[in-house]
PDB file of C-alpha atoms in Angstrom:
ATOM      1  CA  MET A   1       9.032 -73.005-107.278  1.00 49.00           C
ATOM      2  CA  GLU A   2      10.651 -70.805-104.505  1.00 48.00           C
ATOM      3  CA  GLN A   3       8.017 -72.150-101.905  1.00 51.00           C
ATOM      4  CA  LYS A   4       8.999 -75.734-102.801  1.00 53.00           C
ATOM      5  CA  THR A   5      12.732 -75.149-102.441  1.00 52.00           C
ATOM      6  CA  THR A   6      12.060 -73.387 -98.985  1.00 57.00           C
ATOM      7  CA  THR A   7       9.782 -76.369 -97.842  1.00 66.00           C
ATOM      8  CA  THR A   8      12.428 -78.816 -99.017  1.00 74.00           C
ATOM      9  CA  ALA A   9      15.222 -77.119 -97.175  1.00 68.00           C
ATOM     10  CA  ALA A  10      13.008 -76.893 -94.013  1.00 69.00           C
ATOM     11  CA  ALA A  11      12.234 -80.618 -94.457  1.00 73.00           C
ATOM     12  CA  THR A  12      15.906 -81.280 -94.837  1.00 83.00           C
ATOM     13  CA  ALA A  13      16.831 -79.395 -91.648  1.00 81.00           C
ATOM     14  CA  ASP A  14      14.036 -81.098 -89.751  1.00 85.00           C
ATOM     15  CA  GLU A  15      15.303 -84.614 -90.806  1.00 89.00           C
ATOM     16  CA  GLU A  16      18.981 -83.455 -89.806  1.00 87.00           C
ATOM     17  CA  LEU A  17      17.648 -82.313 -86.393  1.00 88.00           C
ATOM     18  CA  LYS A  18      15.881 -85.545 -85.868  1.00 92.00           C
ATOM     19  CA  ARG A  19      19.070 -87.486 -86.789  1.00 89.00           C
ATOM     20  CA  VAL A  20      21.116 -85.469 -84.119  1.00 88.00           C
ATOM     21  CA  PHE A  21      18.209 -86.071 -81.560  1.00 91.00           C
ATOM     22  CA  ASP A  22      18.368 -89.694 -82.071  1.00 91.00           C
ATOM     23  CA  GLN A  23      22.071 -89.829 -81.379  1.00 86.00           C
ATOM     24  CA  PHE A  24      21.384 -88.081 -78.093  1.00 87.00           C
ATOM     25  CA  ASP A  25      18.414 -90.452 -77.442  1.00 93.00           C
ATOM     26  CA  THR A  26      20.557 -93.524 -76.876  1.00 91.00           C
ATOM     27  CA  ASN A  27      17.737 -95.739 -75.422  1.00 95.00           C
ATOM     28  CA  LYS A  28      15.393 -94.791 -78.303  1.00 95.00           C
ATOM     29  CA  ASP A  29      12.396 -93.977 -76.076  1.00 97.00           C
ATOM     30  CA  GLY A  30      11.666 -90.597 -77.920  1.00 97.00           C
ATOM     31  CA  LYS A  31      13.128 -88.393 -75.216  1.00 96.00           C
ATOM     32  CA  ILE A  32      16.559 -87.362 -73.720  1.00 95.00           C
ATOM     33  CA  SER A  33      17.230 -87.782 -70.184  1.00 95.00           C
ATOM     34  CA  VAL A  34      19.826 -86.117 -68.062  1.00 93.00           C
ATOM     35  CA  SER A  35      22.102 -89.134 -68.124  1.00 92.00           C
ATOM     36  CA  GLU A  36      21.791 -89.362 -71.914  1.00 91.00           C
ATOM     37  CA  LEU A  37      22.542 -85.735 -72.089  1.00 86.00           C
ATOM     38  CA  GLY A  38      25.547 -86.180 -69.984  1.00 87.00           C
ATOM     39  CA  GLU A  39      26.939 -89.177 -72.088  1.00 84.00           C
ATOM     40  CA  VAL A  40      26.685 -87.089 -75.253  1.00 77.00           C
ATOM     41  CA  MET A  41      28.478 -84.225 -73.623  1.00 78.00           C
ATOM     42  CA  LYS A  42      31.322 -86.302 -72.089  1.00 80.00           C
ATOM     43  CA  SER A  43      31.777 -88.035 -75.723  1.00 73.00           C
ATOM     44  CA  MET A  44      32.170 -84.442 -77.036  1.00 69.00           C
ATOM     45  CA  GLY A  45      34.899 -83.615 -74.623  1.00 72.00           C
ATOM     46  CA  SER A  46      32.799 -81.724 -72.092  1.00 76.00           C
ATOM     47  CA  ASN A  47      32.818 -82.635 -68.470  1.00 79.00           C
ATOM     48  CA  TYR A  48      29.777 -80.912 -66.937  1.00 83.00           C
ATOM     49  CA  THR A  49      29.036 -81.612 -63.240  1.00 87.00           C
ATOM     50  CA  PRO A  50      25.634 -83.302 -62.344  1.00 89.00           C
ATOM     51  CA  GLU A  51      24.462 -80.049 -61.108  1.00 91.00           C
ATOM     52  CA  GLU A  52      25.422 -78.209 -64.468  1.00 88.00           C
ATOM     53  CA  LEU A  53      23.579 -80.739 -66.555  1.00 88.00           C
ATOM     54  CA  GLN A  54      20.556 -80.554 -64.259  1.00 90.00           C
ATOM     55  CA  ARG A  55      20.490 -76.612 -64.835  1.00 89.00           C
ATOM     56  CA  ALA A  56      20.964 -77.190 -68.533  1.00 86.00           C
ATOM     57  CA  MET A  57      18.023 -79.703 -68.595  1.00 90.00           C
ATOM     58  CA  GLU A  58      15.679 -77.363 -66.590  1.00 90.00           C
ATOM     59  CA  ASP A  59      16.503 -74.669 -69.295  1.00 87.00           C
ATOM     60  CA  ILE A  60      15.672 -76.756 -72.251  1.00 90.00           C
ATOM     61  CA  ASP A  61      12.863 -78.886 -70.761  1.00 94.00           C
ATOM     62  CA  THR A  62      10.039 -76.278 -71.218  1.00 94.00           C
ATOM     63  CA  ASP A  63       7.169 -78.647 -70.402  1.00 96.00           C
ATOM     64  CA  LYS A  64       8.975 -79.755 -67.173  1.00 95.00           C
ATOM     65  CA  ASP A  65       8.525 -83.437 -67.484  1.00 97.00           C
ATOM     66  CA  GLY A  66      12.242 -84.303 -66.772  1.00 95.00           C
ATOM     67  CA  PHE A  67      13.148 -84.948 -70.295  1.00 96.00           C
ATOM     68  CA  VAL A  68      13.921 -83.209 -73.589  1.00 95.00           C
ATOM     69  CA  ASP A  69      11.532 -84.327 -76.440  1.00 96.00           C
ATOM     70  CA  LEU A  70      12.233 -83.671 -80.176  1.00 95.00           C
ATOM     71  CA  ALA A  71      10.032 -80.334 -80.206  1.00 93.00           C
ATOM     72  CA  GLU A  72      12.097 -78.962 -77.306  1.00 92.00           C
ATOM     73  CA  PHE A  73      15.360 -79.980 -78.853  1.00 89.00           C
ATOM     74  CA  THR A  74      14.343 -78.478 -82.104  1.00 88.00           C
ATOM     75  CA  GLN A  75      13.287 -75.096 -80.383  1.00 87.00           C
ATOM     76  CA  LEU A  76      16.796 -75.190 -78.647  1.00 83.00           C
ATOM     77  CA  CYS A  77      18.586 -75.566 -81.991  1.00 82.00           C
ATOM     78  CA  ARG A  78      16.573 -73.060 -83.673  1.00 80.00           C
ATOM     79  CA  SER A  79      16.951 -70.357 -81.111  1.00 78.00           C
ATOM     80  CA  SER A  80      20.614 -70.885 -80.754  1.00 74.00           C
ATOM     81  CA  SER A  81      20.901 -70.389 -84.464  1.00 75.00           C
ATOM     82  CA  THR A  82      18.908 -67.154 -84.410  1.00 77.00           C
ATOM     83  CA  ALA A  83      21.107 -65.944 -81.504  1.00 78.00           C
ATOM     84  CA  SER A  84      24.103 -66.813 -83.577  1.00 81.00           C
ATOM     85  CA  ALA A  85      22.853 -64.879 -86.681  1.00 81.00           C
ATOM     86  CA  ALA A  86      21.961 -61.841 -84.526  1.00 81.00           C
ATOM     87  CA  ALA A  87      25.539 -61.871 -83.080  1.00 84.00           C
ATOM     88  CA  GLU A  88      27.015 -61.924 -86.580  1.00 84.00           C
ATOM     89  CA  LEU A  89      24.776 -59.028 -87.611  1.00 86.00           C
ATOM     90  CA  ARG A  90      25.936 -57.019 -84.431  1.00 88.00           C
ATOM     91  CA  ASP A  91      29.683 -57.885 -85.434  1.00 87.00           C
ATOM     92  CA  ALA A  92      29.210 -56.702 -89.115  1.00 87.00           C
ATOM     93  CA  PHE A  93      27.496 -53.495 -87.732  1.00 90.00           C
ATOM     94  CA  ASP A  94      30.431 -52.799 -85.405  1.00 91.00           C
ATOM     95  CA  LEU A  95      32.855 -53.411 -88.270  1.00 87.00           C
ATOM     96  CA  TYR A  96      31.143 -50.459 -90.107  1.00 89.00           C
ATOM     97  CA  ASP A  97      30.851 -48.273 -87.118  1.00 92.00           C
ATOM     98  CA  GLN A  98      34.344 -47.253 -87.094  1.00 88.00           C
ATOM     99  CA  ASN A  99      34.212 -44.561 -84.334  1.00 93.00           C
ATOM    100  CA  LYS A 100      31.882 -46.795 -82.146  1.00 93.00           C
ATOM    101  CA  ASP A 101      29.272 -44.214 -81.649  1.00 96.00           C
ATOM    102  CA  GLY A 102      26.323 -46.653 -82.598  1.00 95.00           C
ATOM    103  CA  LEU A 103      25.943 -45.162 -85.867  1.00 96.00           C
ATOM    104  CA  ILE A 104      27.239 -45.693 -89.393  1.00 95.00           C
ATOM    105  CA  SER A 105      27.913 -42.469 -91.198  1.00 96.00           C
ATOM    106  CA  ALA A 106      28.249 -41.843 -95.011  1.00 94.00           C
ATOM    107  CA  ALA A 107      32.205 -41.423 -94.466  1.00 94.00           C
ATOM    108  CA  GLU A 108      32.409 -44.773 -92.446  1.00 93.00           C
ATOM    109  CA  LEU A 109      30.434 -46.633 -95.051  1.00 91.00           C
ATOM    110  CA  HIS A 110      32.564 -45.303 -97.658  1.00 91.00           C
ATOM    111  CA  GLN A 111      35.684 -46.301 -95.785  1.00 89.00           C
ATOM    112  CA  VAL A 112      34.699 -49.866 -95.249  1.00 87.00           C
ATOM    113  CA  LEU A 113      33.249 -50.430 -98.708  1.00 86.00           C
ATOM    114  CA  ASN A 114      36.515 -49.045-100.361  1.00 84.00           C
ATOM    115  CA  ARG A 115      38.598 -51.471 -98.034  1.00 83.00           C
ATOM    116  CA  LEU A 116      36.238 -54.264 -99.447  1.00 81.00           C
ATOM    117  CA  GLY A 117      37.141 -53.211-103.049  1.00 82.00           C
ATOM    118  CA  MET A 118      33.941 -51.577-103.847  1.00 84.00           C
ATOM    119  CA  ARG A 119      34.518 -48.070-105.516  1.00 86.00           C
ATOM    120  CA  CYS A 120      31.965 -45.560-104.676  1.00 88.00           C
ATOM    121  CA  SER A 121      31.872 -42.018-103.518  1.00 93.00           C
ATOM    122  CA  VAL A 122      30.969 -40.610-100.215  1.00 94.00           C
ATOM    123  CA  GLU A 123      27.871 -39.033-101.940  1.00 95.00           C
ATOM    124  CA  GLU A 124      26.753 -42.521-103.258  1.00 93.00           C
ATOM    125  CA  CYS A 125      27.295 -43.928 -99.817  1.00 91.00           C
ATOM    126  CA  ALA A 126      25.009 -40.989 -98.359  1.00 93.00           C
ATOM    127  CA  LYS A 127      22.349 -41.898-100.913  1.00 92.00           C
ATOM    128  CA  MET A 128      22.600 -45.517 -99.800  1.00 89.00           C
ATOM    129  CA  ILE A 129      22.229 -44.452 -96.152  1.00 92.00           C
ATOM    130  CA  LYS A 130      19.255 -42.157 -96.998  1.00 92.00           C
ATOM    131  CA  ASN A 131      17.394 -45.223 -98.451  1.00 89.00           C
ATOM    132  CA  VAL A 132      17.199 -46.941 -95.079  1.00 90.00           C
ATOM    133  CA  ASP A 133      17.519 -43.803 -92.815  1.00 94.00           C
ATOM    134  CA  SER A 134      14.110 -44.001 -91.228  1.00 93.00           C
ATOM    135  CA  ASP A 135      14.729 -41.339 -88.466  1.00 95.00           C
ATOM    136  CA  GLY A 136      16.186 -38.988 -91.014  1.00 95.00           C
ATOM    137  CA  ASP A 137      19.610 -38.253 -88.926  1.00 96.00           C
ATOM    138  CA  GLY A 138      21.852 -39.137 -92.027  1.00 94.00           C
ATOM    139  CA  SER A 139      23.415 -42.157 -90.207  1.00 96.00           C
ATOM    140  CA  VAL A 140      22.232 -45.750 -89.880  1.00 95.00           C
ATOM    141  CA  ASN A 141      21.662 -47.223 -86.414  1.00 95.00           C
ATOM    142  CA  PHE A 142      21.555 -50.692 -85.530  1.00 93.00           C
ATOM    143  CA  GLU A 143      17.759 -51.007 -86.068  1.00 92.00           C
ATOM    144  CA  GLU A 144      18.098 -49.565 -89.625  1.00 90.00           C
ATOM    145  CA  PHE A 145      21.115 -51.823 -90.371  1.00 89.00           C
ATOM    146  CA  GLU A 146      19.134 -54.907 -89.477  1.00 86.00           C
ATOM    147  CA  LYS A 147      16.260 -53.818 -91.875  1.00 83.00           C
ATOM    148  CA  MET A 148      18.716 -52.932 -94.498  1.00 79.00           C
ATOM    149  CA  MET A 149      20.562 -56.585 -94.289  1.00 80.00           C
ATOM    150  CA  ALA A 150      16.982 -58.193 -94.096  1.00 77.00           C
ATOM    151  CA  ASN A 151      15.964 -56.499 -97.350  1.00 72.00           C
ATOM    152  CA  GLY A 152      19.235 -57.174 -99.116  1.00 64.00           C
ATOM    153  CA  VAL A 153      22.372 -55.027 -99.224  1.00 53.00           C
ATOM    154  CA  ASN A 154      22.190 -54.571-102.950  1.00 48.00           C
ATOM    155  CA  ASN A 155      18.704 -52.875-102.756  1.00 44.00           C
ATOM    156  CA  GLY A 156      20.283 -49.918-101.194  1.00 44.00           C
ATOM    157  CA  ALA A 157      23.086 -49.715-103.818  1.00 46.00           C
ATOM    158  CA  SER A 158      20.652 -50.135-106.759  1.00 44.00           C
ATOM    159  CA  ALA A 159      18.375 -47.504-105.415  1.00 43.00           C
ATOM    160  CA  ALA A 160      21.456 -45.027-104.881  1.00 44.00           C
ATOM    161  CA  ALA A 161      22.503 -45.714-108.406  1.00 45.00           C
ATOM    162  CA  ALA A 162      19.063 -45.028-109.777  1.00 44.00           C
ATOM    163  CA  HIS A 163      19.209 -41.440-108.308  1.00 43.00           C
TER     164      HIS A 163
END
């Protein structure tokens, strides 16, 4: 069941990307030219110079045929989505890292969680950190934070509650 839901969501995302691609591809030849890119950008209120458009096109056009095909367009959209998610994760880490030393301590975690209305002790926060603290320094660095978020925040809390 889960696999089917994931597949359906991916198919829907692909269909949406195709619809957006088709809006860019005004002459319907299956590829986006520099002029088509310029027209769409202009309609969205952006005024790029021909040089800027050419540079953008060169970055997107990985097979260097002078056009952006659906595969290149899809890759661009997915990579910018991934970059956005990474930036959001970094922002979240920075929110917890109160003293900006690149680490989240039990006290910092406690402070933020309490501000968010989650009642827990510093000791409970230390246990949560211990569950993801792969280098054993008693704090969470960004790499450990990424793993913790990928595994689901509640896993750490559940494990801490079990101790």
